[in-house]
């Protein structure tokens, strides 16, 4: 159910990656709700927003996994920052746009 004043996950670029049981980062099933969420990724518009997310997460007690950087193993403009929150949830902010 969509509540007035709340944005749907797709509108804010929210991606839930569900583990296939394989530790390979690229092996996910986005729709199988019986599998645990492995990564919560937020798509943002700018690389600066990735860095802002990363610093805010660290300030809130998250642990760094990967500092904000280009990750060409995904694609040429994939700029992401990765953290683990205090509850063990992997979080990422990613920008798919080229550097401005």
mmCIF file with all atom_site columns, C-alpha atoms in Angstrom:
data_model
loop_
_atom_site.group_PDB
_atom_site.id
_atom_site.type_symbol
_atom_site.label_atom_id
_atom_site.label_alt_id
_atom_site.label_comp_id
_atom_site.label_asym_id
_atom_site.label_entity_id
_atom_site.label_seq_id
_atom_site.pdbx_PDB_ins_code
_atom_site.Cartn_x
_atom_site.Cartn_y
_atom_site.Cartn_z
_atom_site.occupancy
_atom_site.B_iso_or_equiv
_atom_site.pdbx_formal_charge
_atom_site.auth_seq_id
_atom_site.auth_comp_id
_atom_site.auth_asym_id
_atom_site.auth_atom_id
_atom_site.pdbx_PDB_model_num
ATOM 1   C CA . UNK A 1 1   ? 0.000  0.000   0.000   1.00 0.00 ? 1   UNK A CA 1
ATOM 2   C CA . UNK A 1 2   ? 1.324  3.420   -0.950  1.00 0.00 ? 2   UNK A CA 1
ATOM 3   C CA . UNK A 1 3   ? 0.891  6.093   1.714   1.00 0.00 ? 3   UNK A CA 1
ATOM 4   C CA . UNK A 1 4   ? 0.380  9.711   0.621   1.00 0.00 ? 4   UNK A CA 1
ATOM 5   C CA . UNK A 1 5   ? 3.558  11.723  1.075   1.00 0.00 ? 5   UNK A CA 1
ATOM 6   C CA . UNK A 1 6   ? 5.802  8.641   0.834   1.00 0.00 ? 6   UNK A CA 1
ATOM 7   C CA . UNK A 1 7   ? 7.812  7.811   -2.256  1.00 0.00 ? 7   UNK A CA 1
ATOM 8   C CA . UNK A 1 8   ? 7.831  4.281   -3.612  1.00 0.00 ? 8   UNK A CA 1
ATOM 9   C CA . UNK A 1 9   ? 11.148 2.416   -3.632  1.00 0.00 ? 9   UNK A CA 1
ATOM 10  C CA . UNK A 1 10  ? 11.431 2.637   -7.434  1.00 0.00 ? 10  UNK A CA 1
ATOM 11  C CA . UNK A 1 11  ? 11.003 6.420   -7.279  1.00 0.00 ? 11  UNK A CA 1
ATOM 12  C CA . UNK A 1 12  ? 14.089 6.839   -5.083  1.00 0.00 ? 12  UNK A CA 1
ATOM 13  C CA . UNK A 1 13  ? 16.202 4.239   -6.844  1.00 0.00 ? 13  UNK A CA 1
ATOM 14  C CA . UNK A 1 14  ? 16.047 1.672   -4.051  1.00 0.00 ? 14  UNK A CA 1
ATOM 15  C CA . UNK A 1 15  ? 17.340 -1.775  -4.956  1.00 0.00 ? 15  UNK A CA 1
ATOM 16  C CA . UNK A 1 16  ? 17.081 -4.861  -2.743  1.00 0.00 ? 16  UNK A CA 1
ATOM 17  C CA . UNK A 1 17  ? 19.539 -7.561  -3.718  1.00 0.00 ? 17  UNK A CA 1
ATOM 18  C CA . UNK A 1 18  ? 18.609 -10.968 -2.396  1.00 0.00 ? 18  UNK A CA 1
ATOM 19  C CA . UNK A 1 19  ? 21.287 -13.554 -1.879  1.00 0.00 ? 19  UNK A CA 1
ATOM 20  C CA . UNK A 1 20  ? 21.219 -16.664 -4.030  1.00 0.00 ? 20  UNK A CA 1
ATOM 21  C CA . UNK A 1 21  ? 23.297 -18.435 -1.426  1.00 0.00 ? 21  UNK A CA 1
ATOM 22  C CA . UNK A 1 22  ? 26.339 -17.829 -3.624  1.00 0.00 ? 22  UNK A CA 1
ATOM 23  C CA . UNK A 1 23  ? 28.861 -15.271 -2.308  1.00 0.00 ? 23  UNK A CA 1
ATOM 24  C CA . UNK A 1 24  ? 29.343 -13.981 -5.886  1.00 0.00 ? 24  UNK A CA 1
ATOM 25  C CA . UNK A 1 25  ? 28.250 -10.317 -5.824  1.00 0.00 ? 25  UNK A CA 1
ATOM 26  C CA . UNK A 1 26  ? 26.714 -10.600 -9.276  1.00 0.00 ? 26  UNK A CA 1
ATOM 27  C CA . UNK A 1 27  ? 24.444 -13.569 -8.503  1.00 0.00 ? 27  UNK A CA 1
ATOM 28  C CA . UNK A 1 28  ? 21.207 -12.092 -7.123  1.00 0.00 ? 28  UNK A CA 1
ATOM 29  C CA . UNK A 1 29  ? 17.498 -12.695 -7.461  1.00 0.00 ? 29  UNK A CA 1
ATOM 30  C CA . UNK A 1 30  ? 15.671 -9.400  -6.876  1.00 0.00 ? 30  UNK A CA 1
ATOM 31  C CA . UNK A 1 31  ? 12.244 -11.036 -6.527  1.00 0.00 ? 31  UNK A CA 1
ATOM 32  C CA . UNK A 1 32  ? 12.568 -14.166 -4.387  1.00 0.00 ? 32  UNK A CA 1
ATOM 33  C CA . UNK A 1 33  ? 11.314 -12.927 -1.011  1.00 0.00 ? 33  UNK A CA 1
ATOM 34  C CA . UNK A 1 34  ? 12.231 -16.214 0.677   1.00 0.00 ? 34  UNK A CA 1
ATOM 35  C CA . UNK A 1 35  ? 15.903 -15.249 0.457   1.00 0.00 ? 35  UNK A CA 1
ATOM 36  C CA . UNK A 1 36  ? 17.460 -12.741 2.858   1.00 0.00 ? 36  UNK A CA 1
ATOM 37  C CA . UNK A 1 37  ? 18.257 -9.221  1.710   1.00 0.00 ? 37  UNK A CA 1
ATOM 38  C CA . UNK A 1 38  ? 21.980 -9.071  1.166   1.00 0.00 ? 38  UNK A CA 1
ATOM 39  C CA . UNK A 1 39  ? 22.448 -5.471  0.086   1.00 0.00 ? 39  UNK A CA 1
ATOM 40  C CA . UNK A 1 40  ? 20.310 -2.357  0.206   1.00 0.00 ? 40  UNK A CA 1
ATOM 41  C CA . UNK A 1 41  ? 21.427 -0.012  -2.583  1.00 0.00 ? 41  UNK A CA 1
ATOM 42  C CA . UNK A 1 42  ? 20.283 3.568   -3.106  1.00 0.00 ? 42  UNK A CA 1
ATOM 43  C CA . UNK A 1 43  ? 20.663 5.101   -6.558  1.00 0.00 ? 43  UNK A CA 1
ATOM 44  C CA . UNK A 1 44  ? 21.506 8.799   -6.360  1.00 0.00 ? 44  UNK A CA 1
ATOM 45  C CA . UNK A 1 45  ? 21.952 11.491  -9.011  1.00 0.00 ? 45  UNK A CA 1
ATOM 46  C CA . UNK A 1 46  ? 25.501 12.684  -8.318  1.00 0.00 ? 46  UNK A CA 1
ATOM 47  C CA . UNK A 1 47  ? 28.807 11.339  -7.125  1.00 0.00 ? 47  UNK A CA 1
ATOM 48  C CA . UNK A 1 48  ? 28.778 14.005  -4.403  1.00 0.00 ? 48  UNK A CA 1
ATOM 49  C CA . UNK A 1 49  ? 25.615 12.395  -3.015  1.00 0.00 ? 49  UNK A CA 1
ATOM 50  C CA . UNK A 1 50  ? 27.422 9.049   -2.844  1.00 0.00 ? 50  UNK A CA 1
ATOM 51  C CA . UNK A 1 51  ? 30.159 10.671  -0.763  1.00 0.00 ? 51  UNK A CA 1
ATOM 52  C CA . UNK A 1 52  ? 27.584 12.430  1.441   1.00 0.00 ? 52  UNK A CA 1
ATOM 53  C CA . UNK A 1 53  ? 25.794 9.124   2.062   1.00 0.00 ? 53  UNK A CA 1
ATOM 54  C CA . UNK A 1 54  ? 29.080 7.386   2.861   1.00 0.00 ? 54  UNK A CA 1
ATOM 55  C CA . UNK A 1 55  ? 30.219 10.045  5.371   1.00 0.00 ? 55  UNK A CA 1
ATOM 56  C CA . UNK A 1 56  ? 26.775 10.200  7.017   1.00 0.00 ? 56  UNK A CA 1
ATOM 57  C CA . UNK A 1 57  ? 26.716 6.414   7.375   1.00 0.00 ? 57  UNK A CA 1
ATOM 58  C CA . UNK A 1 58  ? 30.156 6.379   8.995   1.00 0.00 ? 58  UNK A CA 1
ATOM 59  C CA . UNK A 1 59  ? 29.090 9.182   11.347  1.00 0.00 ? 59  UNK A CA 1
ATOM 60  C CA . UNK A 1 60  ? 26.047 7.100   12.321  1.00 0.00 ? 60  UNK A CA 1
ATOM 61  C CA . UNK A 1 61  ? 28.198 4.109   13.285  1.00 0.00 ? 61  UNK A CA 1
ATOM 62  C CA . UNK A 1 62  ? 28.532 2.166   10.031  1.00 0.00 ? 62  UNK A CA 1
ATOM 63  C CA . UNK A 1 63  ? 31.780 0.440   9.066   1.00 0.00 ? 63  UNK A CA 1
ATOM 64  C CA . UNK A 1 64  ? 33.416 1.087   5.702   1.00 0.00 ? 64  UNK A CA 1
ATOM 65  C CA . UNK A 1 65  ? 33.477 -1.710  3.131   1.00 0.00 ? 65  UNK A CA 1
ATOM 66  C CA . UNK A 1 66  ? 34.603 0.302   0.091   1.00 0.00 ? 66  UNK A CA 1
ATOM 67  C CA . UNK A 1 67  ? 35.210 4.042   -0.023  1.00 0.00 ? 67  UNK A CA 1
ATOM 68  C CA . UNK A 1 68  ? 33.383 5.972   -2.753  1.00 0.00 ? 68  UNK A CA 1
ATOM 69  C CA . UNK A 1 69  ? 35.087 5.232   -6.069  1.00 0.00 ? 69  UNK A CA 1
ATOM 70  C CA . UNK A 1 70  ? 34.503 4.162   -9.655  1.00 0.00 ? 70  UNK A CA 1
ATOM 71  C CA . UNK A 1 71  ? 33.941 0.411   -9.902  1.00 0.00 ? 71  UNK A CA 1
ATOM 72  C CA . UNK A 1 72  ? 34.606 -0.470  -13.557 1.00 0.00 ? 72  UNK A CA 1
ATOM 73  C CA . UNK A 1 73  ? 33.939 -4.145  -12.810 1.00 0.00 ? 73  UNK A CA 1
ATOM 74  C CA . UNK A 1 74  ? 30.237 -3.147  -12.898 1.00 0.00 ? 74  UNK A CA 1
ATOM 75  C CA . UNK A 1 75  ? 30.424 -0.497  -15.668 1.00 0.00 ? 75  UNK A CA 1
ATOM 76  C CA . UNK A 1 76  ? 32.571 2.500   -16.629 1.00 0.00 ? 76  UNK A CA 1
ATOM 77  C CA . UNK A 1 77  ? 30.495 5.099   -14.727 1.00 0.00 ? 77  UNK A CA 1
ATOM 78  C CA . UNK A 1 78  ? 29.538 3.009   -11.673 1.00 0.00 ? 78  UNK A CA 1
ATOM 79  C CA . UNK A 1 79  ? 30.482 5.209   -8.691  1.00 0.00 ? 79  UNK A CA 1
ATOM 80  C CA . UNK A 1 80  ? 29.584 3.640   -5.366  1.00 0.00 ? 80  UNK A CA 1
ATOM 81  C CA . UNK A 1 81  ? 30.331 3.749   -1.664  1.00 0.00 ? 81  UNK A CA 1
ATOM 82  C CA . UNK A 1 82  ? 29.686 0.676   0.510   1.00 0.00 ? 82  UNK A CA 1
ATOM 83  C CA . UNK A 1 83  ? 29.202 0.341   4.277   1.00 0.00 ? 83  UNK A CA 1
ATOM 84  C CA . UNK A 1 84  ? 27.857 -2.140  6.829   1.00 0.00 ? 84  UNK A CA 1
ATOM 85  C CA . UNK A 1 85  ? 25.452 -0.596  9.329   1.00 0.00 ? 85  UNK A CA 1
ATOM 86  C CA . UNK A 1 86  ? 25.629 -1.391  13.064  1.00 0.00 ? 86  UNK A CA 1
ATOM 87  C CA . UNK A 1 87  ? 23.007 -4.147  12.550  1.00 0.00 ? 87  UNK A CA 1
ATOM 88  C CA . UNK A 1 88  ? 25.085 -5.902  9.892   1.00 0.00 ? 88  UNK A CA 1
ATOM 89  C CA . UNK A 1 89  ? 23.120 -4.679  6.874   1.00 0.00 ? 89  UNK A CA 1
ATOM 90  C CA . UNK A 1 90  ? 25.217 -3.919  3.775   1.00 0.00 ? 90  UNK A CA 1
ATOM 91  C CA . UNK A 1 91  ? 24.314 -0.498  2.380   1.00 0.00 ? 91  UNK A CA 1
ATOM 92  C CA . UNK A 1 92  ? 25.422 1.182   -0.823  1.00 0.00 ? 92  UNK A CA 1
ATOM 93  C CA . UNK A 1 93  ? 24.871 4.493   -2.548  1.00 0.00 ? 93  UNK A CA 1
ATOM 94  C CA . UNK A 1 94  ? 25.549 4.411   -6.281  1.00 0.00 ? 94  UNK A CA 1
ATOM 95  C CA . UNK A 1 95  ? 25.582 6.960   -9.072  1.00 0.00 ? 95  UNK A CA 1
ATOM 96  C CA . UNK A 1 96  ? 25.503 5.684   -12.663 1.00 0.00 ? 96  UNK A CA 1
ATOM 97  C CA . UNK A 1 97  ? 26.208 9.066   -14.273 1.00 0.00 ? 97  UNK A CA 1
ATOM 98  C CA . UNK A 1 98  ? 29.596 10.096  -15.670 1.00 0.00 ? 98  UNK A CA 1
ATOM 99  C CA . UNK A 1 99  ? 31.718 12.485  -13.614 1.00 0.00 ? 99  UNK A CA 1
ATOM 100 C CA . UNK A 1 100 ? 30.406 16.017  -14.122 1.00 0.00 ? 100 UNK A CA 1
#
